[in-house]
Short mmCIF file of N, CA and C in Angstrom, two decimals:
data_model
loop_
_atom_site.label_atom_id
_atom_site.label_comp_id
_atom_site.label_asym_id
_atom_site.label_seq_id
_atom_site.Cartn_x
_atom_site.Cartn_y
_atom_site.Cartn_z
N UNK A 911 0.70 -1.14 -0.04
CA UNK A 911 0.03 0.10 -0.08
C UNK A 911 0.82 1.20 0.03
N UNK A 912 0.49 2.26 -0.52
CA UNK A 912 1.11 3.52 -0.62
C UNK A 912 0.16 4.79 0.10
N UNK A 913 0.93 5.85 0.56
CA UNK A 913 0.07 6.74 1.13
C UNK A 913 0.39 8.40 0.61
N UNK A 914 -0.52 9.24 0.62
CA UNK A 914 -0.13 10.47 0.50
C UNK A 914 0.01 11.24 1.78
N UNK A 915 1.25 11.98 1.86
CA UNK A 915 1.55 12.69 3.28
C UNK A 915 1.99 14.21 2.79
N UNK A 916 1.33 15.03 3.50
CA UNK A 916 1.51 16.50 3.42
C UNK A 916 1.58 17.09 4.79
N UNK A 917 2.27 18.19 4.92
CA UNK A 917 2.43 19.16 6.20
C UNK A 917 2.25 20.58 5.89
N UNK A 918 1.56 21.27 6.70
CA UNK A 918 1.55 22.64 6.58
C UNK A 918 1.44 23.22 7.85
N UNK A 919 2.03 24.58 7.94
CA UNK A 919 1.87 25.25 9.27
C UNK A 919 0.97 26.31 9.01
N UNK A 920 -0.09 26.40 9.99
CA UNK A 920 -1.04 27.38 10.08
C UNK A 920 -0.91 28.53 11.12
N UNK A 921 -0.91 29.58 11.01
CA UNK A 921 -0.85 30.65 12.04
C UNK A 921 -2.16 30.83 12.59
N UNK A 922 -2.58 30.06 13.66
CA UNK A 922 -3.91 29.86 14.14
C UNK A 922 -3.76 29.15 15.36
N UNK A 923 -4.65 28.91 16.36
CA UNK A 923 -4.57 28.17 17.21
C UNK A 923 -5.10 26.87 16.88
N UNK A 924 -4.77 25.57 17.64
CA UNK A 924 -5.14 24.43 17.27
C UNK A 924 -6.56 24.20 17.29
N UNK A 925 -7.42 24.87 18.43
CA UNK A 925 -8.67 24.73 18.36
C UNK A 925 -9.47 25.26 16.97
N UNK A 926 -9.12 26.43 16.38
CA UNK A 926 -9.62 27.15 14.99
C UNK A 926 -9.33 25.91 13.93
N UNK A 927 -8.32 25.53 13.93
CA UNK A 927 -7.72 24.35 13.02
C UNK A 927 -8.58 23.33 13.14
N UNK A 928 -8.84 22.67 14.22
CA UNK A 928 -9.47 21.46 14.43
C UNK A 928 -10.94 21.79 14.16
N UNK A 929 -11.62 22.84 14.35
CA UNK A 929 -13.11 23.15 14.19
C UNK A 929 -13.19 23.32 12.36
N UNK A 930 -11.98 23.54 11.68
CA UNK A 930 -11.96 23.58 10.35
C UNK A 930 -11.82 22.26 9.62
N UNK A 931 -11.37 21.32 10.47
CA UNK A 931 -11.44 19.71 9.97
C UNK A 931 -12.41 18.86 10.48
N UNK A 932 -12.99 19.30 11.56
CA UNK A 932 -13.81 18.47 12.40
C UNK A 932 -15.39 18.57 11.93
N UNK A 933 -15.61 19.75 11.63
CA UNK A 933 -17.30 20.01 11.36
C UNK A 933 -17.51 20.03 9.91
N UNK A 934 -18.71 19.91 9.66
CA UNK A 934 -19.24 19.97 8.28
C UNK A 934 -18.98 21.25 7.87
N UNK A 935 -19.36 22.47 8.65
CA UNK A 935 -19.25 23.80 8.05
C UNK A 935 -17.88 24.18 7.90
N UNK A 936 -16.99 23.66 8.97
CA UNK A 936 -15.44 24.10 8.61
C UNK A 936 -15.03 23.49 7.11
N UNK A 937 -15.10 22.20 7.18
CA UNK A 937 -14.71 21.35 5.68
C UNK A 937 -15.43 22.23 4.44
N UNK A 938 -16.58 22.80 4.78
CA UNK A 938 -17.12 23.46 3.32
C UNK A 938 -16.52 24.75 3.17
N UNK A 939 -15.58 25.17 4.16
CA UNK A 939 -14.73 26.45 4.16
C UNK A 939 -13.82 26.31 3.27
N UNK A 940 -13.15 25.05 3.09
CA UNK A 940 -11.79 25.09 2.56
C UNK A 940 -11.87 23.86 1.60
N UNK A 941 -12.73 22.64 1.65
CA UNK A 941 -12.68 21.80 0.55
C UNK A 941 -13.90 21.76 -0.47
N UNK A 942 -15.26 21.83 -0.19
CA UNK A 942 -16.26 21.92 -1.13
C UNK A 942 -17.46 22.54 -0.27
N UNK A 943 -17.93 23.47 -0.82
CA UNK A 943 -19.00 24.17 -0.25
C UNK A 943 -20.28 23.47 -0.16
N UNK A 944 -20.50 22.06 -0.92
CA UNK A 944 -21.31 21.24 -0.79
C UNK A 944 -20.69 20.17 0.03
N UNK A 945 -20.72 20.45 1.62
CA UNK A 945 -20.65 19.36 2.31
C UNK A 945 -21.57 19.20 3.37
N UNK A 946 -22.06 17.97 3.83
CA UNK A 946 -23.06 18.01 4.75
C UNK A 946 -22.75 16.77 5.65
N UNK A 947 -23.39 16.79 6.79
CA UNK A 947 -23.17 15.60 7.81
C UNK A 947 -23.42 16.34 9.15
N UNK A 948 -22.86 15.34 10.04
CA UNK A 948 -22.68 15.80 11.73
C UNK A 948 -21.25 15.42 12.06
N UNK A 949 -20.78 16.31 13.09
CA UNK A 949 -19.55 16.03 13.84
C UNK A 949 -19.68 15.16 14.98
N UNK A 950 -20.18 13.82 14.44
CA UNK A 950 -20.11 12.61 15.47
C UNK A 950 -19.25 11.59 15.02
N UNK A 951 -18.50 10.78 15.95
CA UNK A 951 -17.59 9.58 15.78
C UNK A 951 -18.84 8.57 15.59
N UNK A 952 -18.72 7.89 14.31
CA UNK A 952 -19.63 6.78 13.68
C UNK A 952 -20.69 7.49 12.57
N UNK A 953 -20.71 8.88 12.71
CA UNK A 953 -21.50 9.40 11.53
C UNK A 953 -20.46 9.65 10.37
N UNK A 954 -21.23 10.32 9.53
CA UNK A 954 -20.78 10.56 8.05
C UNK A 954 -20.60 11.93 7.69
N UNK A 955 -19.62 12.27 6.82
CA UNK A 955 -19.62 13.36 6.04
C UNK A 955 -20.02 13.32 4.73
N UNK A 956 -20.60 13.92 3.91
CA UNK A 956 -20.97 13.87 2.45
C UNK A 956 -20.31 14.92 1.78
N UNK A 957 -19.28 14.72 0.94
CA UNK A 957 -18.53 15.93 0.08
C UNK A 957 -18.66 15.75 -1.35
N UNK A 958 -19.37 16.90 -2.00
CA UNK A 958 -19.82 16.66 -3.34
C UNK A 958 -18.99 17.74 -4.17
N UNK A 959 -18.76 17.26 -5.14
CA UNK A 959 -18.04 18.38 -6.34
C UNK A 959 -19.06 18.35 -7.51
N UNK A 960 -20.26 18.56 -7.34
CA UNK A 960 -21.13 18.71 -8.68
C UNK A 960 -21.21 17.61 -9.53
N UNK A 961 -20.94 17.82 -10.87
CA UNK A 961 -21.02 16.48 -11.68
C UNK A 961 -19.85 15.64 -11.62
N UNK A 962 -18.62 16.03 -10.89
CA UNK A 962 -17.49 15.31 -10.45
C UNK A 962 -17.69 14.12 -9.54
N UNK A 963 -18.93 14.18 -8.96
CA UNK A 963 -19.10 13.22 -7.94
C UNK A 963 -18.75 13.65 -6.42
N UNK A 964 -18.40 12.63 -5.81
CA UNK A 964 -17.77 13.18 -4.31
C UNK A 964 -17.28 11.99 -3.49
N UNK A 965 -17.46 12.40 -2.31
CA UNK A 965 -16.99 11.20 -1.23
C UNK A 965 -17.91 10.93 -0.06
N UNK A 966 -18.03 9.87 0.53
CA UNK A 966 -18.83 9.72 1.96
C UNK A 966 -17.88 9.45 2.60
N UNK A 967 -17.61 9.90 3.81
CA UNK A 967 -16.69 9.77 5.06
C UNK A 967 -17.08 9.36 6.13
N UNK A 968 -16.81 8.10 6.63
CA UNK A 968 -17.34 7.97 8.06
C UNK A 968 -16.19 8.33 8.95
N UNK A 969 -16.64 8.98 9.95
CA UNK A 969 -15.95 9.52 11.10
C UNK A 969 -15.43 8.69 12.17
N UNK A 970 -14.06 8.36 12.04
CA UNK A 970 -13.48 7.45 12.99
C UNK A 970 -13.21 7.91 14.34
N UNK A 971 -12.47 9.23 14.28
CA UNK A 971 -12.10 9.74 15.49
C UNK A 971 -12.10 11.23 15.59
N UNK A 972 -12.68 11.86 16.30
CA UNK A 972 -12.67 13.18 16.67
C UNK A 972 -12.09 13.48 18.03
N UNK A 973 -10.67 14.03 18.26
CA UNK A 973 -10.30 14.24 19.37
C UNK A 973 -9.73 16.04 19.31
N UNK A 974 -10.33 16.75 20.22
CA UNK A 974 -10.13 18.07 20.24
C UNK A 974 -8.58 18.28 20.44
N UNK A 975 -7.90 17.57 21.10
CA UNK A 975 -6.69 17.55 21.44
C UNK A 975 -5.62 17.53 20.01
N UNK A 976 -6.53 17.14 19.08
CA UNK A 976 -5.52 17.23 17.84
C UNK A 976 -5.60 16.01 16.79
N UNK A 977 -6.77 15.22 16.77
CA UNK A 977 -7.03 14.10 15.81
C UNK A 977 -7.90 14.08 15.37
N UNK A 978 -8.28 13.93 13.95
CA UNK A 978 -9.49 13.79 13.33
C UNK A 978 -9.04 12.36 12.28
N UNK A 979 -10.05 11.40 12.10
CA UNK A 979 -9.72 10.37 11.29
C UNK A 979 -10.99 10.18 10.49
N UNK A 980 -10.98 9.89 9.18
CA UNK A 980 -12.07 9.89 8.29
C UNK A 980 -11.87 8.32 7.59
N UNK A 981 -12.72 7.32 7.32
CA UNK A 981 -12.68 6.29 6.47
C UNK A 981 -13.54 6.48 5.16
N UNK A 982 -13.06 6.53 3.96
CA UNK A 982 -13.71 6.67 2.65
C UNK A 982 -14.43 5.25 2.58
N UNK A 983 -15.99 5.88 2.64
CA UNK A 983 -17.03 4.62 2.48
C UNK A 983 -17.89 4.65 1.00
N UNK A 984 -17.61 6.01 0.40
CA UNK A 984 -18.42 5.98 -0.97
C UNK A 984 -17.34 6.99 -1.77
N UNK A 985 -17.27 6.76 -2.97
CA UNK A 985 -16.59 7.64 -3.98
C UNK A 985 -15.98 6.57 -5.04
N UNK A 986 -14.90 7.25 -5.70
CA UNK A 986 -14.06 6.39 -6.57
C UNK A 986 -13.61 5.01 -5.89
N UNK A 987 -13.56 4.07 -6.68
CA UNK A 987 -13.16 2.54 -6.38
C UNK A 987 -11.61 2.79 -5.48
N UNK A 988 -10.65 3.48 -6.38
CA UNK A 988 -9.55 3.73 -5.45
C UNK A 988 -9.66 4.26 -3.85
N UNK A 989 -10.43 4.94 -3.82
CA UNK A 989 -10.73 5.92 -2.36
C UNK A 989 -11.35 4.83 -1.67
N UNK A 990 -12.04 3.64 -1.90
CA UNK A 990 -12.89 3.17 -0.87
C UNK A 990 -11.90 2.49 -0.01
N UNK A 991 -12.14 2.57 1.33
CA UNK A 991 -11.32 2.08 2.42
C UNK A 991 -10.18 2.66 2.71
N UNK A 992 -9.74 3.64 2.03
CA UNK A 992 -8.59 4.49 2.56
C UNK A 992 -9.05 5.46 3.56
N UNK A 993 -8.11 5.89 4.29
CA UNK A 993 -8.44 6.89 5.62
C UNK A 993 -7.54 7.92 5.33
N UNK A 994 -8.21 9.04 5.78
CA UNK A 994 -7.76 10.39 5.91
C UNK A 994 -7.70 10.78 7.29
N UNK A 995 -6.12 11.11 7.58
CA UNK A 995 -6.13 11.39 9.12
C UNK A 995 -5.24 12.70 9.03
N UNK A 996 -5.82 13.62 10.21
CA UNK A 996 -5.36 14.84 10.59
C UNK A 996 -4.82 14.53 11.90
N UNK A 997 -3.36 15.21 11.92
CA UNK A 997 -2.78 15.51 13.14
C UNK A 997 -2.40 16.64 13.31
N UNK A 998 -2.86 17.47 14.49
CA UNK A 998 -2.54 18.73 14.90
C UNK A 998 -1.59 18.91 15.94
N UNK A 999 -0.58 19.81 15.70
CA UNK A 999 0.46 20.13 17.05
C UNK A 999 0.54 21.64 17.29
N UNK A 1000 0.12 22.14 18.31
CA UNK A 1000 0.58 23.69 18.34
C UNK A 1000 1.96 23.77 18.62
N UNK A 1001 2.61 24.63 18.10
CA UNK A 1001 3.93 24.78 18.14
C UNK A 1001 4.33 26.62 18.03
N UNK A 1002 4.29 27.00 18.91
CA UNK A 1002 4.25 28.50 19.20
C UNK A 1002 2.83 29.28 18.49
N UNK A 1003 3.24 30.18 17.65
CA UNK A 1003 2.06 30.72 16.95
C UNK A 1003 1.72 29.70 15.82
N UNK A 1004 2.03 28.45 15.50
CA UNK A 1004 1.78 27.88 14.41
C UNK A 1004 0.93 26.78 15.05
N UNK A 1005 -0.11 26.12 14.26
CA UNK A 1005 -0.34 24.77 14.42
C UNK A 1005 -0.19 23.91 13.19
N UNK A 1006 0.70 22.87 13.43
CA UNK A 1006 1.35 21.99 12.25
C UNK A 1006 0.14 21.03 12.05
N UNK A 1007 -0.10 20.89 10.86
CA UNK A 1007 -1.21 19.86 10.27
C UNK A 1007 -0.17 18.97 9.59
N UNK A 1008 -0.22 17.71 10.24
CA UNK A 1008 0.42 16.46 9.29
C UNK A 1008 -1.01 15.83 8.80
N UNK A 1009 -1.00 15.74 7.65
CA UNK A 1009 -2.16 15.27 6.58
C UNK A 1009 -1.84 13.63 6.25
N UNK A 1010 -2.26 12.70 6.08
CA UNK A 1010 -2.09 11.63 5.52
C UNK A 1010 -3.59 10.88 4.89
N UNK A 1011 -3.18 10.52 3.71
CA UNK A 1011 -4.36 9.66 3.08
C UNK A 1011 -3.71 8.50 2.79
N UNK A 1012 -4.00 7.60 3.44
CA UNK A 1012 -3.30 6.11 3.63
C UNK A 1012 -4.10 5.20 3.15
N UNK A 1013 -3.49 3.97 2.60
CA UNK A 1013 -4.15 2.69 2.33
C UNK A 1013 -4.17 2.72 0.77
N UNK A 1014 -3.88 3.38 -0.07
CA UNK A 1014 -4.23 3.31 -1.51
C UNK A 1014 -3.18 1.83 -1.90
N UNK A 1015 -3.91 1.09 -2.74
CA UNK A 1015 -3.58 -0.23 -3.02
C UNK A 1015 -2.67 -0.01 -3.95
N UNK A 1016 -2.17 1.01 -4.67
CA UNK A 1016 -1.20 1.19 -5.68
C UNK A 1016 -1.10 2.70 -6.03
N UNK A 1017 0.01 3.11 -6.37
CA UNK A 1017 0.09 4.37 -6.92
C UNK A 1017 -0.52 4.52 -8.38
N UNK A 1018 -1.56 5.03 -8.43
CA UNK A 1018 -2.34 5.31 -9.63
C UNK A 1018 -1.96 6.73 -10.30
N UNK A 1019 -2.42 6.99 -11.47
CA UNK A 1019 -2.51 8.31 -12.10
C UNK A 1019 -3.47 9.12 -11.10
N UNK A 1020 -4.75 8.62 -10.63
CA UNK A 1020 -5.38 9.27 -9.91
C UNK A 1020 -4.88 9.60 -8.29
N UNK A 1021 -4.37 8.85 -7.89
CA UNK A 1021 -3.38 9.16 -6.77
C UNK A 1021 -2.62 10.20 -6.75
N UNK A 1022 -1.94 10.36 -7.79
CA UNK A 1022 -0.83 11.40 -7.93
C UNK A 1022 -1.91 12.82 -8.17
N UNK A 1023 -2.61 12.69 -8.73
CA UNK A 1023 -3.53 13.87 -9.13
C UNK A 1023 -4.27 14.41 -7.81
N UNK A 1024 -4.55 13.24 -6.98
CA UNK A 1024 -5.29 13.34 -5.89
C UNK A 1024 -4.06 14.11 -4.69
N UNK A 1025 -3.07 13.85 -4.68
CA UNK A 1025 -2.09 14.17 -3.95
C UNK A 1025 -1.64 15.83 -4.23
N UNK A 1026 -1.56 15.95 -5.29
CA UNK A 1026 -1.65 17.59 -5.87
C UNK A 1026 -2.76 18.34 -5.34
N UNK A 1027 -4.10 17.74 -5.48
CA UNK A 1027 -5.30 18.47 -5.12
C UNK A 1027 -5.24 18.67 -3.50
N UNK A 1028 -4.94 17.57 -3.11
CA UNK A 1028 -4.94 17.68 -1.40
C UNK A 1028 -3.84 19.06 -0.95
N UNK A 1029 -2.80 18.98 -1.67
CA UNK A 1029 -1.91 20.09 -1.42
C UNK A 1029 -2.66 21.44 -1.64
N UNK A 1030 -3.50 21.60 -2.58
CA UNK A 1030 -4.21 22.66 -3.03
C UNK A 1030 -5.03 23.13 -1.69
N UNK A 1031 -5.84 21.96 -1.38
CA UNK A 1031 -7.00 22.14 -0.47
C UNK A 1031 -6.49 22.17 0.87
N UNK A 1032 -5.10 21.89 1.22
CA UNK A 1032 -4.52 22.39 2.50
C UNK A 1032 -4.32 23.63 2.60
N UNK A 1033 -4.01 24.22 1.34
CA UNK A 1033 -3.49 25.75 1.14
C UNK A 1033 -4.89 26.53 1.53
N UNK A 1034 -5.72 25.91 0.88
CA UNK A 1034 -7.07 26.54 1.23
C UNK A 1034 -7.48 26.71 2.52
N UNK A 1035 -7.30 25.49 3.50
CA UNK A 1035 -7.48 25.54 4.64
C UNK A 1035 -6.68 26.48 5.53
N UNK A 1036 -5.65 26.37 5.09
CA UNK A 1036 -4.61 27.67 5.60
C UNK A 1036 -5.07 28.98 5.48
N UNK A 1037 -5.66 29.08 4.35
CA UNK A 1037 -6.06 30.56 3.92
C UNK A 1037 -7.53 30.72 4.92
N UNK A 1038 -8.39 29.67 4.86
CA UNK A 1038 -9.47 29.77 5.89
C UNK A 1038 -9.42 30.28 7.05
N UNK A 1039 -8.50 29.50 7.86
CA UNK A 1039 -8.23 29.72 9.08
C UNK A 1039 -7.30 30.82 9.35
N UNK A 1040 -6.53 31.26 8.66
CA UNK A 1040 -5.60 32.42 8.82
C UNK A 1040 -6.24 33.80 8.30
N UNK A 1041 -7.34 33.86 7.33
CA UNK A 1041 -8.01 34.74 6.87
C UNK A 1041 -9.26 35.01 6.81
N UNK A 1042 -10.01 33.83 7.13
CA UNK A 1042 -11.48 33.66 7.16
C UNK A 1042 -12.27 33.51 5.94
N UNK A 1043 -11.18 33.11 4.76
CA UNK A 1043 -11.69 33.00 3.58
C UNK A 1043 -10.90 31.74 2.83
N UNK A 1044 -11.47 30.65 2.51
CA UNK A 1044 -10.67 29.60 1.74
C UNK A 1044 -10.97 29.59 0.54
N UNK A 1045 -10.68 28.77 -0.11
CA UNK A 1045 -10.96 28.30 -1.63
C UNK A 1045 -11.50 27.07 -2.01
N UNK A 1046 -12.63 26.78 -1.56
CA UNK A 1046 -13.29 25.35 -1.75
C UNK A 1046 -13.91 25.29 -2.96
N UNK A 1047 -14.00 24.27 -3.43
CA UNK A 1047 -14.67 23.70 -4.55
C UNK A 1047 -16.11 24.50 -4.80
N UNK A 1048 -16.58 25.01 -5.53
CA UNK A 1048 -15.98 24.80 -6.96
C UNK A 1048 -15.05 26.12 -7.32
N UNK A 1049 -14.62 26.86 -6.23
CA UNK A 1049 -13.81 28.04 -6.51
C UNK A 1049 -12.24 27.72 -6.27
N UNK A 1050 -11.92 26.34 -6.39
CA UNK A 1050 -10.69 26.04 -5.89
C UNK A 1050 -9.56 26.13 -7.04
N UNK A 1051 -8.35 26.12 -6.86
CA UNK A 1051 -7.31 26.13 -7.84
C UNK A 1051 -7.43 25.06 -9.01
N UNK A 1052 -7.74 25.25 -10.17
CA UNK A 1052 -7.74 24.05 -11.03
C UNK A 1052 -6.29 23.44 -11.25
N UNK A 1053 -6.21 22.20 -11.42
CA UNK A 1053 -4.77 21.73 -11.82
C UNK A 1053 -4.86 20.92 -13.04
N UNK A 1054 -6.00 20.61 -13.66
CA UNK A 1054 -6.23 20.01 -15.12
C UNK A 1054 -7.72 20.08 -15.38
N UNK A 1055 -8.07 19.43 -16.35
CA UNK A 1055 -9.31 19.74 -17.09
C UNK A 1055 -10.12 19.25 -16.10
N UNK A 1056 -11.03 20.10 -15.73
CA UNK A 1056 -12.08 19.61 -14.54
C UNK A 1056 -11.58 19.17 -12.97
N UNK A 1057 -10.21 19.73 -12.78
CA UNK A 1057 -10.12 19.28 -11.47
C UNK A 1057 -9.00 20.57 -10.82
#
């Protein structure tokens, strides 16, 4: 199995970054405006991208001390069963976001494209928490035709 790994420092409190990744309202501010669900372990988030489909995420862990974990239960075949993990660590004025998307069966073209898009969305998360305005889909940075 192969994984996607990224890290970004956000000039904000751990609590602010946690809310941005642990709540549907937060996720809608940086990933996709069409995000619904509840912030409950065992619940689900639904993240949609118009005609490009979307993802259903089972919430596995919500720890305000700095951990959020999701399992992909709906979406493209390559995503099903993978996990998206957030580890947050306050270091001075920065909250360090360690992001992993783990459990890919093999390194496919889709995985490489998703790695780039995750970086785009992590910068959107950074902008949201630092300035109050992210660039969630459909207003995200496009990296290829339709993505």
